[in-house]
CSV table of C-alpha atoms (C1' of nucleotides) in Angstrom, one decimal:
chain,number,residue,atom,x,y,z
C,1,UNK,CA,-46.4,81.5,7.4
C,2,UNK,CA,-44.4,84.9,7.3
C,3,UNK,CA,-40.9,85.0,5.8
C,4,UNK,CA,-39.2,85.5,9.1
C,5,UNK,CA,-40.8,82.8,11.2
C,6,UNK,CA,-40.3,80.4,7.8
C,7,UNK,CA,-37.0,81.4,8.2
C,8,UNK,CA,-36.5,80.8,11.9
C,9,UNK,CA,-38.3,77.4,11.7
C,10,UNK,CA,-34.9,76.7,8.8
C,11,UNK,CA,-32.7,77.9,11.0
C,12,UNK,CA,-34.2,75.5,13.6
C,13,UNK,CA,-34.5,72.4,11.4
C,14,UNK,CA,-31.0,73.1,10.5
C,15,UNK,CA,-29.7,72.2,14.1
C,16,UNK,CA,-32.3,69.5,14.2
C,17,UNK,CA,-34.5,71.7,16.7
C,18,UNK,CA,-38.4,71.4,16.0
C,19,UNK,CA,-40.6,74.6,15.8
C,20,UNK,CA,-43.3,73.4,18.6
C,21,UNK,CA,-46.3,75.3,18.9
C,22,UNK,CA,-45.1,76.6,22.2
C,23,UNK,CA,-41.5,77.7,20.2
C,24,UNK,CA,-44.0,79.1,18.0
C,25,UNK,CA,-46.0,81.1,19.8
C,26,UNK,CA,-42.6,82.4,21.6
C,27,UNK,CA,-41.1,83.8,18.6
C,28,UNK,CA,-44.5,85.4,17.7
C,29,UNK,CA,-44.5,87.1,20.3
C,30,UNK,CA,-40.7,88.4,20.2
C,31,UNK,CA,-41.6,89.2,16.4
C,32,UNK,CA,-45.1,91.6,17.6
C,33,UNK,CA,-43.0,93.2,20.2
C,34,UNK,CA,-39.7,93.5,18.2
C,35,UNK,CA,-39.5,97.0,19.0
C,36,UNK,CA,-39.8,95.9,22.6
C,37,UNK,CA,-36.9,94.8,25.0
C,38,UNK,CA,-39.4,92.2,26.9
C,39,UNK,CA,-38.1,90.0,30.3
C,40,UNK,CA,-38.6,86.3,30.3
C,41,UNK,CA,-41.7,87.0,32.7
C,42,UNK,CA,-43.5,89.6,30.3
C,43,UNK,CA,-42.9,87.5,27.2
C,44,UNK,CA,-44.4,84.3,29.5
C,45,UNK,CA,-47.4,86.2,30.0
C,46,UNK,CA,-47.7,87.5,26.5
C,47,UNK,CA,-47.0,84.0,25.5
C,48,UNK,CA,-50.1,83.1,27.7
C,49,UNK,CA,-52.4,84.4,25.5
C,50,UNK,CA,-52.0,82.8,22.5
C,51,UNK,CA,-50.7,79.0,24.2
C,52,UNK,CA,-52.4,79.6,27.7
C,53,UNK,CA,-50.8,75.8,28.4
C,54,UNK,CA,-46.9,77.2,28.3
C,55,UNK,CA,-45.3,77.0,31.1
C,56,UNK,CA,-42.2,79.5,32.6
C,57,UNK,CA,-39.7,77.0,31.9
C,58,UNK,CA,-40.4,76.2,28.4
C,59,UNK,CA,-40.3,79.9,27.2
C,60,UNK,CA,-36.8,80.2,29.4
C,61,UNK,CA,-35.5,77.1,27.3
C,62,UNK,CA,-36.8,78.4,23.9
C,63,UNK,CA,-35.1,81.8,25.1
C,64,UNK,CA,-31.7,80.1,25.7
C,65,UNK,CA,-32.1,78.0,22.0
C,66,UNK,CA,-32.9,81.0,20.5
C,67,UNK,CA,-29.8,83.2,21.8
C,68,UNK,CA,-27.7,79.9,21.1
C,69,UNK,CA,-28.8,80.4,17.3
C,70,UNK,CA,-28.0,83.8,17.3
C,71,UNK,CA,-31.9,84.7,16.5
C,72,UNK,CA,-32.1,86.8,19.8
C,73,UNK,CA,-29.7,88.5,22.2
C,74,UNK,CA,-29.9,88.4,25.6
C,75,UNK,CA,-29.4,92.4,27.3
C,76,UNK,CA,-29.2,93.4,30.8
C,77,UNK,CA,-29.6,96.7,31.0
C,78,UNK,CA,-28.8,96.5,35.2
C,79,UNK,CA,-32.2,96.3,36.6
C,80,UNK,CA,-31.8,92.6,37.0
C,81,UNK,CA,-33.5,90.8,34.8
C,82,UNK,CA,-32.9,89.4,31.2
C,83,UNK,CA,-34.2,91.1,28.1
C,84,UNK,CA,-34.3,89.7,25.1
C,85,UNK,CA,-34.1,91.6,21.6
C,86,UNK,CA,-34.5,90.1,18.2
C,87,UNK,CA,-31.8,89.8,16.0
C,88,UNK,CA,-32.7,92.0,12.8
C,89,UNK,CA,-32.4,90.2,9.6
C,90,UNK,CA,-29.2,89.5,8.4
C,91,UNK,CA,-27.2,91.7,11.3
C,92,UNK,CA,-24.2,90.6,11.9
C,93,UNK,CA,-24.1,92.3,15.0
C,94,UNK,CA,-26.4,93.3,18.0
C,95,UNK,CA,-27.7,96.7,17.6
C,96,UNK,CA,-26.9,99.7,20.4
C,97,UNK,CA,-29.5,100.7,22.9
C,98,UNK,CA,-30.0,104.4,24.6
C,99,UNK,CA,-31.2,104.1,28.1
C,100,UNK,CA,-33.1,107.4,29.3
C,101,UNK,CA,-32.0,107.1,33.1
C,102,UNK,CA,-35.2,109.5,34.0
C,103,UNK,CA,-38.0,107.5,32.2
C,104,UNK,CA,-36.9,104.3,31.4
C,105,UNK,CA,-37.4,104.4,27.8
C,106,UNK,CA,-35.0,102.1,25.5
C,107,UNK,CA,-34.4,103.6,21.8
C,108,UNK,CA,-32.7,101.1,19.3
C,109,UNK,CA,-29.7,102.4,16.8
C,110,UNK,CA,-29.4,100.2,14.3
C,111,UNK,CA,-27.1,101.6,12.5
C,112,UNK,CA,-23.4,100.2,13.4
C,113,UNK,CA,-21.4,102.9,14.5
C,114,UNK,CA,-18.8,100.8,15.6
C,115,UNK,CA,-17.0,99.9,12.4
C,116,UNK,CA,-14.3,102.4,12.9
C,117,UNK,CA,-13.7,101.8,16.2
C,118,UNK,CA,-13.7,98.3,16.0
C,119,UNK,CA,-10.9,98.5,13.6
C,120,UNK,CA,-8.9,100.0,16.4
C,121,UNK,CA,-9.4,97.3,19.0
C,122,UNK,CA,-8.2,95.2,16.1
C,123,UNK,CA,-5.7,96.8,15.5
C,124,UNK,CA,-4.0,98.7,18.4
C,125,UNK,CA,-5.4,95.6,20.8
C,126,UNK,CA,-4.7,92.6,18.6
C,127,UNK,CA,-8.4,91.8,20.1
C,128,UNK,CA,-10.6,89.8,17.5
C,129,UNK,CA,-13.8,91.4,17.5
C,130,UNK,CA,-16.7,88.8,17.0
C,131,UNK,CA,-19.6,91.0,18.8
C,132,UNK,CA,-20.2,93.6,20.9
C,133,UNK,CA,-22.6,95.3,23.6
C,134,UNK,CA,-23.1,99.6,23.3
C,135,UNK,CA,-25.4,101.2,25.6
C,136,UNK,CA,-25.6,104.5,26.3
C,137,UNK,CA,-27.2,106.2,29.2
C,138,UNK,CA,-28.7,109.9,29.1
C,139,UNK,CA,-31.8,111.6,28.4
C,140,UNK,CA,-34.4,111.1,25.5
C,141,UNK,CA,-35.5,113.9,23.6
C,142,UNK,CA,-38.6,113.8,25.9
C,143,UNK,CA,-37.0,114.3,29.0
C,144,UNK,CA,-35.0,116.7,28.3
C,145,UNK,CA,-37.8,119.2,26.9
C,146,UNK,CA,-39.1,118.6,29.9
C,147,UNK,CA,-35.8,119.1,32.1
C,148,UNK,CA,-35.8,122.4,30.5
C,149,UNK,CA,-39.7,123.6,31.4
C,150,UNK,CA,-39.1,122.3,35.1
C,151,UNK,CA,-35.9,124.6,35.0
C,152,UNK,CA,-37.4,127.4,33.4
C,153,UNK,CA,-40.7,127.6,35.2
V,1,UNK,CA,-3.4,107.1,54.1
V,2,UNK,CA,-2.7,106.8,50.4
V,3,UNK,CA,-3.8,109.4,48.0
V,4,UNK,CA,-6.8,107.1,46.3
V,5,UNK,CA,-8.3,106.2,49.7
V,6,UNK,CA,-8.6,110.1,51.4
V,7,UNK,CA,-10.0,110.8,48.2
V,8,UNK,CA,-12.7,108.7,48.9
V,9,UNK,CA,-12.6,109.6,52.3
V,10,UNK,CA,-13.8,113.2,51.3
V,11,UNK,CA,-16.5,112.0,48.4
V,12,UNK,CA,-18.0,109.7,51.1
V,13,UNK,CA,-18.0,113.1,54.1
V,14,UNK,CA,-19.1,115.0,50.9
V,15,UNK,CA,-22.4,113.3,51.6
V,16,UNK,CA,-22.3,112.8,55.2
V,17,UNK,CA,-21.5,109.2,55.0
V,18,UNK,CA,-18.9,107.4,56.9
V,19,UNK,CA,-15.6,105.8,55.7
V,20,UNK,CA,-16.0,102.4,58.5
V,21,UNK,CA,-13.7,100.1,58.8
V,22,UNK,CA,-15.9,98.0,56.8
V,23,UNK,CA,-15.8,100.2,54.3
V,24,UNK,CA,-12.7,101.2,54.2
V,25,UNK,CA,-11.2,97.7,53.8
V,26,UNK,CA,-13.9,97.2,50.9
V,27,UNK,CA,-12.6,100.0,49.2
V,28,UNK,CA,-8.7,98.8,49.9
V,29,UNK,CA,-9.7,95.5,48.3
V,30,UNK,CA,-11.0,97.0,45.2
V,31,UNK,CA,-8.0,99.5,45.0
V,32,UNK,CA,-5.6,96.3,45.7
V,33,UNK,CA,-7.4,94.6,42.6
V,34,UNK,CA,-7.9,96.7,40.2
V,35,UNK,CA,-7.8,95.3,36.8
V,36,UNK,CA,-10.0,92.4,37.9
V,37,UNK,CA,-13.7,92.7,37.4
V,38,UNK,CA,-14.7,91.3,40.7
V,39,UNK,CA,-18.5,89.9,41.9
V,40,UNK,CA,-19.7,90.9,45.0
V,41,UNK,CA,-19.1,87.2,46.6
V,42,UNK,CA,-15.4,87.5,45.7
V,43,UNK,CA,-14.8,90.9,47.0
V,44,UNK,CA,-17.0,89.5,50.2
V,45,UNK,CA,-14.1,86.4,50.5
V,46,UNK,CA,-11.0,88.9,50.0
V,47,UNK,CA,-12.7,91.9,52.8
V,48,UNK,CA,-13.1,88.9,54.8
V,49,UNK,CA,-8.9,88.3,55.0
V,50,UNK,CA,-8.8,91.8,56.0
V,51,UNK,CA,-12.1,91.8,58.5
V,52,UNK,CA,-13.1,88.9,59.2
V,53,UNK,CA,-16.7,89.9,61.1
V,54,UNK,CA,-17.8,91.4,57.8
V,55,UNK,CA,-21.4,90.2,56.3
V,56,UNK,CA,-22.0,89.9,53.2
V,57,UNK,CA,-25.0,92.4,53.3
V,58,UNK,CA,-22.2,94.9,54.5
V,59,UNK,CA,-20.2,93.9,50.9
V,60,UNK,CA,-23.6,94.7,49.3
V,61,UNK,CA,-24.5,97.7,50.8
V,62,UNK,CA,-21.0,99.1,50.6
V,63,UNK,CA,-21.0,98.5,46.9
V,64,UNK,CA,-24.3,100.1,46.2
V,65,UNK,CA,-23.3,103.3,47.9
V,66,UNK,CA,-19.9,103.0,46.4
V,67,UNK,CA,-22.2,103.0,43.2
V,68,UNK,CA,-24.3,105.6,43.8
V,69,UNK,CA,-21.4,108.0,44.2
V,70,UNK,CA,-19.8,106.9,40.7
V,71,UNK,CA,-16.6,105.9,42.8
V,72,UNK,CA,-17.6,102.2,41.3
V,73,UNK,CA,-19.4,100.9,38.3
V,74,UNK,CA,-21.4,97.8,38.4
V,75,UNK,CA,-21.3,95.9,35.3
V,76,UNK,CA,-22.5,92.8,33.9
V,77,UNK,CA,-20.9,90.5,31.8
V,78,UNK,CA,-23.9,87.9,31.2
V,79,UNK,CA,-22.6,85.4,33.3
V,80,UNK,CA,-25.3,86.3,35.9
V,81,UNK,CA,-23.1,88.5,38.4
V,82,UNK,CA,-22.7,91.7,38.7
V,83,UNK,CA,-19.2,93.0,38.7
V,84,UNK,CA,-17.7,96.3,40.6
V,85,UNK,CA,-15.1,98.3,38.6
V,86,UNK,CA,-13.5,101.2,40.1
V,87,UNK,CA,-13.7,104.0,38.2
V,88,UNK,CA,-10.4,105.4,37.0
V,89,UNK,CA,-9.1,108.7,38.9
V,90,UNK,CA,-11.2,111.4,37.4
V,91,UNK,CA,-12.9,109.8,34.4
V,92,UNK,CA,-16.2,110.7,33.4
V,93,UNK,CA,-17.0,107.3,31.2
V,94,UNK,CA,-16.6,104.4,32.3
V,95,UNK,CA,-14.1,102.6,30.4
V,96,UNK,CA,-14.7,99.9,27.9
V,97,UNK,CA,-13.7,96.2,28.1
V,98,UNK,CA,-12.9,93.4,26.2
V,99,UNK,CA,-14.0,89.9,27.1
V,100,UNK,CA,-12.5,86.6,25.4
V,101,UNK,CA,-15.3,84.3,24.8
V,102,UNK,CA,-12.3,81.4,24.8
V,103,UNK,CA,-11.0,82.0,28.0
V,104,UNK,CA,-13.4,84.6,29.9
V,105,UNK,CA,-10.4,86.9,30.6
V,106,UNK,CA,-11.3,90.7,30.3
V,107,UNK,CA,-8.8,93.5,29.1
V,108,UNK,CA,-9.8,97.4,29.6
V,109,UNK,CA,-10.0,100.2,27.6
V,110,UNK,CA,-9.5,103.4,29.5
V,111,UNK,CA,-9.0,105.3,26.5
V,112,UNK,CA,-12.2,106.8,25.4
V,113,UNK,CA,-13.5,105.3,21.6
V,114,UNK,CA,-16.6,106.9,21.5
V,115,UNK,CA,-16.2,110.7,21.7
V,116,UNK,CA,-17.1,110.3,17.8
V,117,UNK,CA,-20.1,108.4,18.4
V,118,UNK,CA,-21.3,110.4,20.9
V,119,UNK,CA,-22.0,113.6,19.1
V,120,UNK,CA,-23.4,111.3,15.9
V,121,UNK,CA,-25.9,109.8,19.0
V,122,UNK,CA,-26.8,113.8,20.1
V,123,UNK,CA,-27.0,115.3,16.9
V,124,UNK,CA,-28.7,112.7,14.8
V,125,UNK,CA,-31.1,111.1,17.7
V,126,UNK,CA,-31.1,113.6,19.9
V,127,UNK,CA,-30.0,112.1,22.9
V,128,UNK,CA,-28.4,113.6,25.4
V,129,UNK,CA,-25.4,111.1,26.6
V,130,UNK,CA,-24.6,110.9,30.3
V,131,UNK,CA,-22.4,107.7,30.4
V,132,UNK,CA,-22.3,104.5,28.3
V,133,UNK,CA,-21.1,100.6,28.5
V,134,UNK,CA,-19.6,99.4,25.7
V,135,UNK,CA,-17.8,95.3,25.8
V,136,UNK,CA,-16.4,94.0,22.6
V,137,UNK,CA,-16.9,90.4,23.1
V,138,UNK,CA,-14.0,87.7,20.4
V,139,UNK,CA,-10.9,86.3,20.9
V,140,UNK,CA,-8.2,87.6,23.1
V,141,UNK,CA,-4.4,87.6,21.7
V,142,UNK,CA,-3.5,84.2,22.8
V,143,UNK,CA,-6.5,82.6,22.1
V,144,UNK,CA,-6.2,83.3,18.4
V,145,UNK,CA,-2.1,81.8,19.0
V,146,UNK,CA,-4.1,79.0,20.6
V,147,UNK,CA,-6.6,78.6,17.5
V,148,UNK,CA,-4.2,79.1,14.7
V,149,UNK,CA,-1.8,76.3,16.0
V,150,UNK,CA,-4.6,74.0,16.5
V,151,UNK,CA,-6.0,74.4,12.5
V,152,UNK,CA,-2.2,73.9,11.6
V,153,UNK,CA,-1.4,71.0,13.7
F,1,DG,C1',-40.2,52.6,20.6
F,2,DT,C1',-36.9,56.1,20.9
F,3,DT,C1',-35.9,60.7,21.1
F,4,DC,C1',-37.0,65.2,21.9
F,5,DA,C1',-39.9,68.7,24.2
F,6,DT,C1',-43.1,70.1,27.8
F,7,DG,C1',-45.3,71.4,32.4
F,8,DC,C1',-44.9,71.5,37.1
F,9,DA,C1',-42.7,71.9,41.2
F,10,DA,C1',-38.6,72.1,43.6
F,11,DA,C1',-34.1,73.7,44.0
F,12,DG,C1',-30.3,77.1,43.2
F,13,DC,C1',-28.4,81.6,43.0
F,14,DT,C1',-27.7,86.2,43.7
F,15,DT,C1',-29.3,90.2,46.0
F,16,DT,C1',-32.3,92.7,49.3
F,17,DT,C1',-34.6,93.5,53.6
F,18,DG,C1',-36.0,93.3,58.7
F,19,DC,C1',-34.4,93.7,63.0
F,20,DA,C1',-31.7,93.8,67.1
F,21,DT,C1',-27.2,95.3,68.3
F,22,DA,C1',-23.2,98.2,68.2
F,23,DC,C1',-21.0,102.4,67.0
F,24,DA,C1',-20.2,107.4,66.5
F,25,DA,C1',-21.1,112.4,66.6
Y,1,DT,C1',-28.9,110.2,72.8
Y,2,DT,C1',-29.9,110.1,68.3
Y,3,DG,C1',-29.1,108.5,64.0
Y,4,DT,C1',-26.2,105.7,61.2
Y,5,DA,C1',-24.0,101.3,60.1
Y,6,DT,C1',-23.5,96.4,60.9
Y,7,DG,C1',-24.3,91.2,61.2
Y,8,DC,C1',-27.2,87.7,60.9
Y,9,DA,C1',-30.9,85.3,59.1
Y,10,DA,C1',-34.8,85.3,56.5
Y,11,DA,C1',-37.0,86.7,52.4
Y,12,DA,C1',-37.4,87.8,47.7
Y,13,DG,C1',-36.6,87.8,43.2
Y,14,DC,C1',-34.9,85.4,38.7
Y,15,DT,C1',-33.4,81.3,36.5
Y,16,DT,C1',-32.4,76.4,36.2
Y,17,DT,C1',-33.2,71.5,36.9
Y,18,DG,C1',-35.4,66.9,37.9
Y,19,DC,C1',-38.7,64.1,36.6
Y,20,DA,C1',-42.8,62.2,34.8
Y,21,DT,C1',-45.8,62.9,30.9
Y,22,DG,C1',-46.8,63.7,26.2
Y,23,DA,C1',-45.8,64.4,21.3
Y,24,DA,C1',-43.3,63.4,17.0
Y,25,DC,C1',-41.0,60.6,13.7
DNA sequence: GTTCATGCAAAGCTTTTGCATACAA
DNA sequence: TTGTATGCAAAAGCTTTGCATGAAC
């Protein structure tokens, strides 16, 4: 088994949770598509295929386990549903997101850029930071290449 | 009328919409409140004490046009509401906030932390930043009091 | 055998929509 | 009068829950 799942199925066994084949087949899934910021409903269906027995519920109770444990994070990026984004390995916090408003596409920063300003909310706020949520709205590189034909044609 | 409220007044003619009576005591309840981080059903009980015919869909509809004119901003906390935030007088971001995952109680940020981030996000990803949402989510000034004197006592 | 996990269906919530009515330019 | 806005109720999502069944130790 890969690194990552062995590691998840620790994590699991550490909080006396068992890595069931349906758990299993969830967190494939949300491993393949890592890049991917999936709903509850798209992961169900995806989930489908490899355990065509899962039902809805299940994969929202493994979702909820797995946020619980830190493993995912649960976005809403305001269209209404729940996404769910894998931790990456070892991050301490959840990555930021940019949001192109005209297509739709989601970008990951991995990078913290938030060290700095965290130290300010600290600081001038007496606020104990312990996680945080950055999105930023705009336009990918895409659209705005083609902002810039539509304006200039 | 008070300053806030014509302005509103004039963004709503602006676009050949009307400021109702409906709307108007929408818009007095979010003025009236602020600092809170209201869901649609709350600000749907408080308009009620002002006009008591009012629907809900009214509330709803109000807030999504009240949206769409960046006079509110809708936010989610993950608690499975959405929350309307009026926007401060002439600010282009919305402002960030901090939410105590002791107590739930959310603190704002109007001043704006990420003018440094942003031109890291254009330069180095090339994205072209329109707005953002940025929550810092750990424990609030009392709640830390709180937790300290517990550990000591 | 006891406990934990699952699948299905039903229920619960928030939010949106259809439609007839009321209002305003 | 012509279009916009409203209220009510119904519908439409997404998510959670109850319960009987099934698996694991």
């Amino acid at each position: 088994m890969e690194h990552r799942m062995e590691q998840i199925k620790k994590q699991l066994h550490a909080q006396s949770y068992k890595l069931t084949p349906q758990r299993e087949a969830t967190v494939r899934v949300l491993l393949e598509r890592e890049e991917d910021h999936l709903s509850a409903e798209e992961i169900y269906l995806l989930v489908k295929e490899l355990a065509p027995e899962i039902g809805l519920a299940t994969v929202y109770r493994t979702l909820e386990l797995l946020s619980e444990l830190k493993i995912v994070d649960k976005i809403n990026f305001g269209d209404g549903v729940s996404r769910y984004d894998l931790r990456k390995e070892g991050a301490e916090h959840f990555h930021h997101h940019l949001v192109c408003i005209e297509c739709g596409s989601v970008e990951e920063i991995v990078e913290d850029l938030l060290e700095d300003v965290e130290k300010i909310v600290e600081s001038d706020w007496g606020f104990q930071v312990k996680d945080h949520r950055l999105t930023f709205h705009g336009l990918c590189k895409q659209c705005q290449k083609a902002s810039v034909q539509t304006a200039t044609s």
